CSV table of C-alpha atoms in Angstrom, one decimal:
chain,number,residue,atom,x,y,z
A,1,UNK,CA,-28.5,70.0,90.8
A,2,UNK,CA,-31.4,69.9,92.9
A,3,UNK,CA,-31.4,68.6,96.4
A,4,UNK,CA,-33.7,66.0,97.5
A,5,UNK,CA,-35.7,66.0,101.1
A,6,UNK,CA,-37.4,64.0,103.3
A,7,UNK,CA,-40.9,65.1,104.2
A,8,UNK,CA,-42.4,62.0,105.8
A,9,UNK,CA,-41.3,58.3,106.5
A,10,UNK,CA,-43.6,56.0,108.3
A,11,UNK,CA,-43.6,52.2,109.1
A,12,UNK,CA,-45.6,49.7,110.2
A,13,UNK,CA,-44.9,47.8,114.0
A,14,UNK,CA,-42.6,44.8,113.5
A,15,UNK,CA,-44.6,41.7,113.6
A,16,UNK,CA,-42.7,38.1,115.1
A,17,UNK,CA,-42.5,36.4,111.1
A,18,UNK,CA,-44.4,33.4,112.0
A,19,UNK,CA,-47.5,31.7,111.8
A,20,UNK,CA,-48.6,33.2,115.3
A,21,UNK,CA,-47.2,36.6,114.5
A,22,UNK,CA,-50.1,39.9,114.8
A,23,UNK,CA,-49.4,40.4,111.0
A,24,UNK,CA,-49.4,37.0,109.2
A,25,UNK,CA,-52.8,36.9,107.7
A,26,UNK,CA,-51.8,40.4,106.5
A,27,UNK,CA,-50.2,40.2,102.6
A,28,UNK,CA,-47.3,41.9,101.6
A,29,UNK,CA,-49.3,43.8,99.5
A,30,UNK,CA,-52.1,44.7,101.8
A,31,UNK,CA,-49.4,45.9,104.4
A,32,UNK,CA,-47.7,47.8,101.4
A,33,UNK,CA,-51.1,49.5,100.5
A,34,UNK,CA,-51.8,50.3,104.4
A,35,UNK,CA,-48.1,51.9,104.6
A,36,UNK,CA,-48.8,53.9,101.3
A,37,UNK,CA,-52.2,55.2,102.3
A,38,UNK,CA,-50.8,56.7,105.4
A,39,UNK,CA,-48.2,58.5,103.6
A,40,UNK,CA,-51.2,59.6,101.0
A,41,UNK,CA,-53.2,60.5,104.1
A,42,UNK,CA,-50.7,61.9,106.3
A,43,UNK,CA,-48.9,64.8,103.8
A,44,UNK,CA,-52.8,65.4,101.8
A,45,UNK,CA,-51.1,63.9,98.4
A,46,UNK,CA,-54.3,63.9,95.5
A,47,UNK,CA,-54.0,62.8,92.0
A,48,UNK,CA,-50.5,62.3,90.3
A,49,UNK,CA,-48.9,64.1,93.1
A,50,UNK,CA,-45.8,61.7,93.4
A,51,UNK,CA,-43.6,60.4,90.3
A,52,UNK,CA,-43.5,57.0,91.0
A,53,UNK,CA,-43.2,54.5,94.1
A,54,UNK,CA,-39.5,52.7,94.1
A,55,UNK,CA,-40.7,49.9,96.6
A,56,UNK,CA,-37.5,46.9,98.0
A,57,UNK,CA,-38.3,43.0,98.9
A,58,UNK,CA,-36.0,40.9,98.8
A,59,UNK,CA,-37.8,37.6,98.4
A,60,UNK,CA,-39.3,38.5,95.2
A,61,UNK,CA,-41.6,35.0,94.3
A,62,UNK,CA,-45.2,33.9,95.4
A,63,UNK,CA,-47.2,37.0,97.0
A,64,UNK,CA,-44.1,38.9,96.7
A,65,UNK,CA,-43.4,38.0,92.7
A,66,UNK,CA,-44.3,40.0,90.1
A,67,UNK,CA,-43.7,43.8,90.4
A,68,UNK,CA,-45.0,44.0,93.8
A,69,UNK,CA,-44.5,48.2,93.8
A,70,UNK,CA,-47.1,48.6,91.3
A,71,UNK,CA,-49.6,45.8,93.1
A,72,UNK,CA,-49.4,47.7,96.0
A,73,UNK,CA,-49.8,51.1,94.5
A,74,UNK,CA,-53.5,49.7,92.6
A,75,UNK,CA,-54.3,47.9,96.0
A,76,UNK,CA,-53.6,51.3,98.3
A,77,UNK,CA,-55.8,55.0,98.0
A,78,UNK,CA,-52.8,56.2,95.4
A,79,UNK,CA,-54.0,57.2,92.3
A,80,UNK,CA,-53.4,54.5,89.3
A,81,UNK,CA,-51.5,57.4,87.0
A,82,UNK,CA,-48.6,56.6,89.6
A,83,UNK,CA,-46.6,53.7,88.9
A,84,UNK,CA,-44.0,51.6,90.7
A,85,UNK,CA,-41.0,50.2,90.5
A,86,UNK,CA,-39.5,46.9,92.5
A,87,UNK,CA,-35.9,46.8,93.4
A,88,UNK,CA,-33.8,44.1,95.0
A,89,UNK,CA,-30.8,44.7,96.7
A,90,UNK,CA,-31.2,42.4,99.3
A,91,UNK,CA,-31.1,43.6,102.9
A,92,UNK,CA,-30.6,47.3,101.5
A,93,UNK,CA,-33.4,46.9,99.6
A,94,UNK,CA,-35.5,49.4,101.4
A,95,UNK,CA,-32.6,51.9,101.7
A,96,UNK,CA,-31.3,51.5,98.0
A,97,UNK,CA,-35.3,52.7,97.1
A,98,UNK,CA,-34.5,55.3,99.0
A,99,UNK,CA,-31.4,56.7,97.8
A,100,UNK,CA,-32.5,56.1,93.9
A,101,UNK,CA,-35.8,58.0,94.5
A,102,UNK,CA,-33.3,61.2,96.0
A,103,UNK,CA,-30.7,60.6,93.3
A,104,UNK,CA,-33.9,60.8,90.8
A,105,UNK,CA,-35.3,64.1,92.2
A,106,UNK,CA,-31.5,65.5,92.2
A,107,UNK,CA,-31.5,64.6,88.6
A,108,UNK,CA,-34.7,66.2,87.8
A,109,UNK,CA,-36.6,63.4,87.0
A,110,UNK,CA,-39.7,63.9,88.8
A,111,UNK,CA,-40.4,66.4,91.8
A,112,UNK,CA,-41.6,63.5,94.4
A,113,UNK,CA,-41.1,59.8,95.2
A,114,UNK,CA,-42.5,57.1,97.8
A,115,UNK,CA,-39.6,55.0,98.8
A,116,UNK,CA,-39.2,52.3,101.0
A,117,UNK,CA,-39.9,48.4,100.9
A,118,UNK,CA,-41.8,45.1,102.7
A,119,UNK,CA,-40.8,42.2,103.5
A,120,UNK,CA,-43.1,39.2,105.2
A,121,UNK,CA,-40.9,36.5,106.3
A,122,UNK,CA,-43.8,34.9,108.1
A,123,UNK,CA,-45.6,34.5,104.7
A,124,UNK,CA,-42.4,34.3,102.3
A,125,UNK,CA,-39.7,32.0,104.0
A,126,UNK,CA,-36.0,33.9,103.1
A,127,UNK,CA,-34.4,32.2,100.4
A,128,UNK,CA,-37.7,30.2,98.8
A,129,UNK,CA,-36.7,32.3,96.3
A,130,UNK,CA,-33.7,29.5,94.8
A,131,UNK,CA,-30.5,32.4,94.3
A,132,UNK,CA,-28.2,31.6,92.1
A,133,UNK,CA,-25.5,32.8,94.4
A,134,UNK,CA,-26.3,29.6,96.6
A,135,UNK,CA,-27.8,27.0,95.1
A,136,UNK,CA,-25.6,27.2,91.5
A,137,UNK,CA,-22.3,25.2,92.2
A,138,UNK,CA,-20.6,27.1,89.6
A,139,UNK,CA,-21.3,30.7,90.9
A,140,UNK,CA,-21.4,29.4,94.7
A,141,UNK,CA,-17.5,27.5,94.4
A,142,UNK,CA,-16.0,30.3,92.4
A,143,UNK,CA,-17.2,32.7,95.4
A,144,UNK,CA,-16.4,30.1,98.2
A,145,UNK,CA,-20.1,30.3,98.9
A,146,UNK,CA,-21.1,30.7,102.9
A,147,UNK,CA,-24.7,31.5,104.7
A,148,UNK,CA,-24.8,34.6,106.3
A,149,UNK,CA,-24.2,33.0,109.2
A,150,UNK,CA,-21.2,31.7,108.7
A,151,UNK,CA,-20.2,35.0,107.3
A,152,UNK,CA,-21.0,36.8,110.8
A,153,UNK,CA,-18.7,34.3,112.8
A,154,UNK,CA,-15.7,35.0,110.2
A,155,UNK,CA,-16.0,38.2,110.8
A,156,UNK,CA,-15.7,37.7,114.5
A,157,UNK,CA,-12.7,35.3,114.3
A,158,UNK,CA,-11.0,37.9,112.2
A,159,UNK,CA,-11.7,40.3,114.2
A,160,UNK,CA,-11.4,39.2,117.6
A,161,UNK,CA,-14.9,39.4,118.8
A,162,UNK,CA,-15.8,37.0,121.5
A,163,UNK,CA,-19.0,35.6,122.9
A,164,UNK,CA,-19.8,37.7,125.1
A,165,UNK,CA,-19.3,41.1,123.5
A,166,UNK,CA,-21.7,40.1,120.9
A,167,UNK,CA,-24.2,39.2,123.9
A,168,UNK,CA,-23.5,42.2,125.5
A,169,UNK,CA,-24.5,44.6,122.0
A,170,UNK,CA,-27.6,42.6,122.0
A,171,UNK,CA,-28.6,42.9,125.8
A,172,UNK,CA,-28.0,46.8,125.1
A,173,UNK,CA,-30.1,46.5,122.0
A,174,UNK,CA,-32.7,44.9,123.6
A,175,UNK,CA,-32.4,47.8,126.6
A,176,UNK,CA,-32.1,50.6,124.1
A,177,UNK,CA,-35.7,49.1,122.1
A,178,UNK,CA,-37.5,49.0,125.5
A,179,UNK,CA,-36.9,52.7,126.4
A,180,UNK,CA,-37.5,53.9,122.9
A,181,UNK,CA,-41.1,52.1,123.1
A,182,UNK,CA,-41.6,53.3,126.6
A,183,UNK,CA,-40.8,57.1,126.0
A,184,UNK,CA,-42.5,57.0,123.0
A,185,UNK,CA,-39.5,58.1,120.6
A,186,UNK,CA,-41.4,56.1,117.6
A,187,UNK,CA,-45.0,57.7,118.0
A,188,UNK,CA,-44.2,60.4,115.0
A,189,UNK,CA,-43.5,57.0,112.6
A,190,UNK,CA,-45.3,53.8,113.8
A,191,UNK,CA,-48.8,53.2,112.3
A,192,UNK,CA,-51.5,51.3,114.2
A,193,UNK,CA,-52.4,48.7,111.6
A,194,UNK,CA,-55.9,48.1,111.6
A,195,UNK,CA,-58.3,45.2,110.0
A,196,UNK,CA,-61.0,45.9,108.3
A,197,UNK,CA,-63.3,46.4,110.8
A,198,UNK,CA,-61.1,49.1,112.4
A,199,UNK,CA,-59.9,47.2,115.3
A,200,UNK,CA,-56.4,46.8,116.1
A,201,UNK,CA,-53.8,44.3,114.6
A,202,UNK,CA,-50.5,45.8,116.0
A,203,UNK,CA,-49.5,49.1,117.7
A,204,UNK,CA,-46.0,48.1,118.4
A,205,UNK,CA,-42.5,46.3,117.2
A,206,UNK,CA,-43.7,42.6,119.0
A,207,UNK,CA,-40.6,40.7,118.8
A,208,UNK,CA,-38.9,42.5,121.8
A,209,UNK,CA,-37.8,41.0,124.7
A,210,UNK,CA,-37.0,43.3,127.0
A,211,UNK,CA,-35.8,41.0,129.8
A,212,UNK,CA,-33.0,40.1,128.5
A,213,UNK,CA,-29.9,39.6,130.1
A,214,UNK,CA,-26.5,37.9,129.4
A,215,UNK,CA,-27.3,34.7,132.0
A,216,UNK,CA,-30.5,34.1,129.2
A,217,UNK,CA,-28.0,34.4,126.2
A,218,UNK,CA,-25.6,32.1,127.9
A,219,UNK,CA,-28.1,29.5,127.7
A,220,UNK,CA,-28.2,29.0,124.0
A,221,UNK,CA,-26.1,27.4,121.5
A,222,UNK,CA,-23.9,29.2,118.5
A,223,UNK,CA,-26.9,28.4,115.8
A,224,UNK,CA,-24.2,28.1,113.1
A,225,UNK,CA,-22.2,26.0,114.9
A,226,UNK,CA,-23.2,22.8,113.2
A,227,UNK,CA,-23.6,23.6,109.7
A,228,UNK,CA,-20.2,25.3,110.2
A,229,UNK,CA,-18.1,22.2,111.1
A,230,UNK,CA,-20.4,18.7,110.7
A,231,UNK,CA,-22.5,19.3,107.6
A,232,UNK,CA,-22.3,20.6,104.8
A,233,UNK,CA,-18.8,22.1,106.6
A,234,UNK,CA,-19.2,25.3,105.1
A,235,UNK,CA,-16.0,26.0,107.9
A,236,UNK,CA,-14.1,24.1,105.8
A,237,UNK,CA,-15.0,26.6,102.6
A,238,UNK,CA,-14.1,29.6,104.7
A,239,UNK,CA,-10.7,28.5,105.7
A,240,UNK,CA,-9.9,27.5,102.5
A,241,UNK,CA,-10.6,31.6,101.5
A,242,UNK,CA,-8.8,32.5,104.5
A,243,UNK,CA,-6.5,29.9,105.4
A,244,UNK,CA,-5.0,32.1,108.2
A,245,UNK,CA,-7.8,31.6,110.3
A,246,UNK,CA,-7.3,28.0,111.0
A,247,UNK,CA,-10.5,27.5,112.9
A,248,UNK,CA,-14.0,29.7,112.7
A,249,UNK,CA,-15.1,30.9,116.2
A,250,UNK,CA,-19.1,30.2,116.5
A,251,UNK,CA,-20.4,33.6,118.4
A,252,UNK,CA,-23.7,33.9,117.0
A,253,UNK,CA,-27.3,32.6,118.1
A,254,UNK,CA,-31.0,33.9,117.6
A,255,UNK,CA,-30.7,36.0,121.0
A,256,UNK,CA,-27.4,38.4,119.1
A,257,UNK,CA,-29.0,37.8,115.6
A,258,UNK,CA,-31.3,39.8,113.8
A,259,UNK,CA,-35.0,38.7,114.2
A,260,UNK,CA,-37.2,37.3,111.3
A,261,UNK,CA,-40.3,39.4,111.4
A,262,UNK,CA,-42.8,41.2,108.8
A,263,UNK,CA,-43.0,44.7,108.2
A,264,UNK,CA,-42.9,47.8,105.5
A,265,UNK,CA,-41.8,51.4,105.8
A,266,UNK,CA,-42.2,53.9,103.2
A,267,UNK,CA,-40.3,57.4,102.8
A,268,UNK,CA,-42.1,60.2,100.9
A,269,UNK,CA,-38.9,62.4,99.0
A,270,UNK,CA,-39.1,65.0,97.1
A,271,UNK,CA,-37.8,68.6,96.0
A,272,UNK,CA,-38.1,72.1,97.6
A,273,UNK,CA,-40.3,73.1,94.7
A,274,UNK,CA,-42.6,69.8,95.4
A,275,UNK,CA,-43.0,71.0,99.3
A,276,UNK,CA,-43.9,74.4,98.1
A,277,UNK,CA,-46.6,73.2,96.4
A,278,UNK,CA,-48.4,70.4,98.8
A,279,UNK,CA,-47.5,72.9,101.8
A,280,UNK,CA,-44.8,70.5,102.9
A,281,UNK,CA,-42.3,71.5,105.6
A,282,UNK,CA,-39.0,69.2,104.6
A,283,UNK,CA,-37.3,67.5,107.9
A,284,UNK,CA,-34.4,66.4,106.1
A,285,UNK,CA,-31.9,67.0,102.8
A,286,UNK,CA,-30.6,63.7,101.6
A,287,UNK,CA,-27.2,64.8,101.3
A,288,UNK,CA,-25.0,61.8,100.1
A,289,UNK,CA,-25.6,58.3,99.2
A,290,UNK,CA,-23.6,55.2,98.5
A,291,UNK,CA,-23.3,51.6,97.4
A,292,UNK,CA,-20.5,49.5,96.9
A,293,UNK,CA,-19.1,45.2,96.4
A,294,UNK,CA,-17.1,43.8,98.8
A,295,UNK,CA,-15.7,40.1,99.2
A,296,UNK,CA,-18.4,37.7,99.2
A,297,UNK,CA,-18.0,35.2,101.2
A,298,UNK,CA,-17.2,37.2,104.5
A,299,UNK,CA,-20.0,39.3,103.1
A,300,UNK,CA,-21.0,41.4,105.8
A,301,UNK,CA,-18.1,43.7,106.1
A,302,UNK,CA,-19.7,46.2,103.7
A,303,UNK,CA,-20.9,49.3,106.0
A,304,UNK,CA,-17.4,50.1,106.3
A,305,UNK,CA,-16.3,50.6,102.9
A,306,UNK,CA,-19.6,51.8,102.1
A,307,UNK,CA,-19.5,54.3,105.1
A,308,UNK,CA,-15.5,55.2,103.6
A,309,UNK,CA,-16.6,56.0,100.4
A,310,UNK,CA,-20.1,58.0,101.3
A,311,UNK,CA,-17.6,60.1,103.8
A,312,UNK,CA,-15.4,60.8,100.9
A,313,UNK,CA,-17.3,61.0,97.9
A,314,UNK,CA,-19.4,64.2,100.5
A,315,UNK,CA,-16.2,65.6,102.0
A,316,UNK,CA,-17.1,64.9,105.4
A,317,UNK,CA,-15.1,62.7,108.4
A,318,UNK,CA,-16.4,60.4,110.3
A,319,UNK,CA,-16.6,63.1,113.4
A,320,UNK,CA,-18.7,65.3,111.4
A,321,UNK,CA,-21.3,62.8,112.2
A,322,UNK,CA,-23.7,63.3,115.0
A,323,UNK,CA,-25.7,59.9,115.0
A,324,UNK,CA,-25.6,56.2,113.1
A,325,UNK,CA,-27.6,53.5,112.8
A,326,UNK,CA,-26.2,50.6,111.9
A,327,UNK,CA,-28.4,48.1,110.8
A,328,UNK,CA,-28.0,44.7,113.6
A,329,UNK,CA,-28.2,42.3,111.1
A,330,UNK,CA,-25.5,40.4,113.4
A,331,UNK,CA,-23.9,41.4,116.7
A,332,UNK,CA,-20.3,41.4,114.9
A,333,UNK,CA,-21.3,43.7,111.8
A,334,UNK,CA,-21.9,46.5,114.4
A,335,UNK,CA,-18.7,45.6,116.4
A,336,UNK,CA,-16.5,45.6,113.2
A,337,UNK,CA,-18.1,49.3,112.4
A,338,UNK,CA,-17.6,50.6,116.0
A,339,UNK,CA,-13.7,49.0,116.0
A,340,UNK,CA,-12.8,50.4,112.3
A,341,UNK,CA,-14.0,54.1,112.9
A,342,UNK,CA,-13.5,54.2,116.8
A,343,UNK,CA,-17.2,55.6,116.9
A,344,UNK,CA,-18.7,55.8,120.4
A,345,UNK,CA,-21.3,53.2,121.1
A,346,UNK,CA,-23.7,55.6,122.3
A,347,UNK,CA,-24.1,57.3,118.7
A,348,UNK,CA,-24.8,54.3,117.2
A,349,UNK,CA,-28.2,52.9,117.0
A,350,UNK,CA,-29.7,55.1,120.1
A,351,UNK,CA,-32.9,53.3,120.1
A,352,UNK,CA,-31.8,49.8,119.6
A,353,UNK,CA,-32.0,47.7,116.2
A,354,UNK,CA,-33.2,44.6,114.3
A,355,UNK,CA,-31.5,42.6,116.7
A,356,UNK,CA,-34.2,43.7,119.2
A,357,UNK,CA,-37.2,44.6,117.1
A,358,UNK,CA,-36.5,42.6,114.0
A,359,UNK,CA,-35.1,42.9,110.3
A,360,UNK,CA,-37.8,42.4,107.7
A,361,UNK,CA,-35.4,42.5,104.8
A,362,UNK,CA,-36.8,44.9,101.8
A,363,UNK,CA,-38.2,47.5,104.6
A,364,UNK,CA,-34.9,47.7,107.1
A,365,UNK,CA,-32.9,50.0,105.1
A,366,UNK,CA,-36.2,52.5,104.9
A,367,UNK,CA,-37.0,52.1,108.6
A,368,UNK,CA,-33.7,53.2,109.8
A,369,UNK,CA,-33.4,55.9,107.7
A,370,UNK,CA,-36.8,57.1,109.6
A,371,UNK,CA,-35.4,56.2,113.0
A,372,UNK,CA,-32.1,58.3,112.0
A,373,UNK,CA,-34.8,61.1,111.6
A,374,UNK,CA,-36.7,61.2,114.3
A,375,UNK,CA,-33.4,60.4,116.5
A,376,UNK,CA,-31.6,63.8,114.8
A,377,UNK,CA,-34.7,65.7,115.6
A,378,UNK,CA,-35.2,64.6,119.3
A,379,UNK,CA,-31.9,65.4,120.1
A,380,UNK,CA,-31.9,68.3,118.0
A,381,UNK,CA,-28.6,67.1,115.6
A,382,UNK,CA,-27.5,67.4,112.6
A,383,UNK,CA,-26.2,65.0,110.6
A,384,UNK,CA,-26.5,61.1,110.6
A,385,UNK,CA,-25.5,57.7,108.7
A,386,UNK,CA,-27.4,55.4,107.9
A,387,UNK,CA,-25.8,51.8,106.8
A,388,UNK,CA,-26.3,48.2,106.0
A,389,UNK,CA,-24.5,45.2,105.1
A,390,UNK,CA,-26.2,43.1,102.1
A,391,UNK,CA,-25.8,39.4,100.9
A,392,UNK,CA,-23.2,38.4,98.5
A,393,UNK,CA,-20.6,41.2,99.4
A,394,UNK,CA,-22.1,45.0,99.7
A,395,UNK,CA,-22.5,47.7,101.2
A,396,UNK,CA,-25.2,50.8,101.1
A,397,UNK,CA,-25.3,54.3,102.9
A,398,UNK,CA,-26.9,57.5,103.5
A,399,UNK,CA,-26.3,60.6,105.0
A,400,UNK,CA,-29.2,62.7,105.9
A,401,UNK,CA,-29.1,66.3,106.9
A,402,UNK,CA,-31.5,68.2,108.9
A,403,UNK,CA,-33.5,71.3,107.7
């Protein structure tokens, strides 16, 4: 089988996902096409130099409907022989694009692939999109239905994490963000997005706020709180799926949450032979990935099966891995991974994580497959994890190698 490597991955900043956010008048498929032309520009790929473009959102109607991979491929420099593909697997959209593109060139089906994924949240509100999974009484009683939310706070009951441990991950996150910017540990992957006209949209991930501190957290209100126990009561569903719990501990608000912003990331992959011939240097081998379904209505659980299977299916332990990130979709999905594997909390997510800089849902999985890079390679490691927890019950990981 052949391996698959990473040659390139790039992003755009993270821009707040809202009408006065830096990239709001920007389309998802004009940020796409910006994020694709660097990786055209950046590696010197001309003609049909790349198999196809696998390309995550999550929110797949309006701007974003359609097959968005191959709008964004006609709008960008790429040439037209090259296709795309759209995939949805919710917030490891931009990851699961990833991982199909390796598992394609291991396969031999194509040398090359652009991976990665977009998501405006600004521009396409999160769920405008009608799921079945919650509006469809059927489908949503049968899998005692809960938001996300909801979801986060059973894990914390269950799991015994309080209040102020998930303020204290997201001060640290919020720490961590602020020195990556500052020492410039994103330069090799952040693109300045630029208007027409050349001058500058955004440079930076603008959602950050660096201040904060656990007196500022204090200060705000569990933001599932209400919809938990006055209305609709979705409390009342969980406890009727885990009756043991008796009564659902409301941890999470918008400061220990993951932020709602617009962005895209992109990932070129491809095979030794496909380096060889552009005069590539690979940084990475993609050297296991995973996906797997877990319960639905606690939901978020799924890095750690995901991460127990990936570890198994490659023979490796969990101390055979130097680095993780870990996506922050809530404060208590990272505190469940760092409780079941014991993992030190200075290996995971060095440089901070969505809930700092943001989480625009089809792009996060890509993104922190590219911060895992860059981290292995300033510290000069070897191996790292990458992982995510996705709606309706599942999990999705990578392990990257360096080369």
């Amino acid at each position: 089988m052949t391996d698959a490597f990473i040659y390139d991955a790039v992003r755009s900043p993270r821009g707040k996902g809202r009408p006065d956010g830096s990239l709001h008048e920007l389309t998802s498929v004009a940020l796409s096409a910006k994020v694709l032309n660097a990786v055209k520009e950046r590696n010197g790929l001309e003609g049909h130099a790349v198999e196809d473009v696998i390309w995550g959102n999550v929110t797949q109607v309006g701007e974003q409907g359609g097959c968005l991979a191959r709008s964004a491929v006609l709008a960008s420099d790429l040439d037209e022989r090259i296709p795309g593909l759209a995939i949805n697997r919710f917030c490891a959209s931009g990851m699961e694009a990833v991982n199909l593109a390796a598992n394609q060139v291991k396969g031999g089906a194509g040398h090359a692939y652009i991976a990665g994924g977009v998501e405006m949240m600004g521009r396409v509100p999160m769920g405008s999109d009608g799921a079945a999974i919650a509006v469809d009484p059927t489908l949503a009683m049968k899998t005692y239905f809960v938001p996300q939310g909801i979801s986060a706070d059973i894990i914390a009951t269950e799991f015994g994490f309080t209040r102020d441990q998930a303020d204290a991950l997201a001060v640290e996150s919020q720490r961590r963000a602020a020195v990556a910017w500052e020492e410039g540990r994103f330069a090799k992957s952040v693109l300045t997005i630029r208007d027409q006209n050349g001058l500058t949209i955004l440079d930076r991930d603008e959602y950050m706020r660096p201040g904060t501190d656990m007196q500022a957290l204090g200060a705000l209100k569990p933001a599932f709180k209400e919809m938990g126990e006055v209305m609709p009561g979705f409390d009342k569903v969980a406890i009727m799926k885990y009756p043991h719990l008796e009564k659902i501990n409301h941890i999470h608000h918008a400061g220990n949450s993951s932020g709602i912003v617009d962005g895209a990331a992109a990932v070129l992959i491809g095979s030794a032979e496909f380096g060889r011939a552009h005069g590539l240097k690979p940084r990475a081998r993609i050297r296991a990935t995973a996906k797997i379904g877990t319960d639905p209505t606690i939901m978020l659980t799924g890095p750690v099966p995901a991460t127990q299977k990936i570890l198994k299916d490659s023979g490796l332990t969990i101390r055979d891995i130097d680095l993780f990130e870990v996506n922050e979709a809530f404060a208590s999905v990272v505190l469940r991974f760092q409780q079941a594997f014991d993992v030190d909390p200075a290996v995971v997510n060095v440089n901070g994580g969505a809930i700092a800089m943001g989480h625009p849902l089809g792009a996060t999985g890509a993104i922190i497959i590219g911060t895992l890079l860059d981290e292995l390679e300033r510290q000069d490691k070897e191996l790292g994890l990458a992982t995510l927890c996705i709606a309706s019950g599942m999990g999705a990981a990578t392990i990257i190698e360096r080369v």
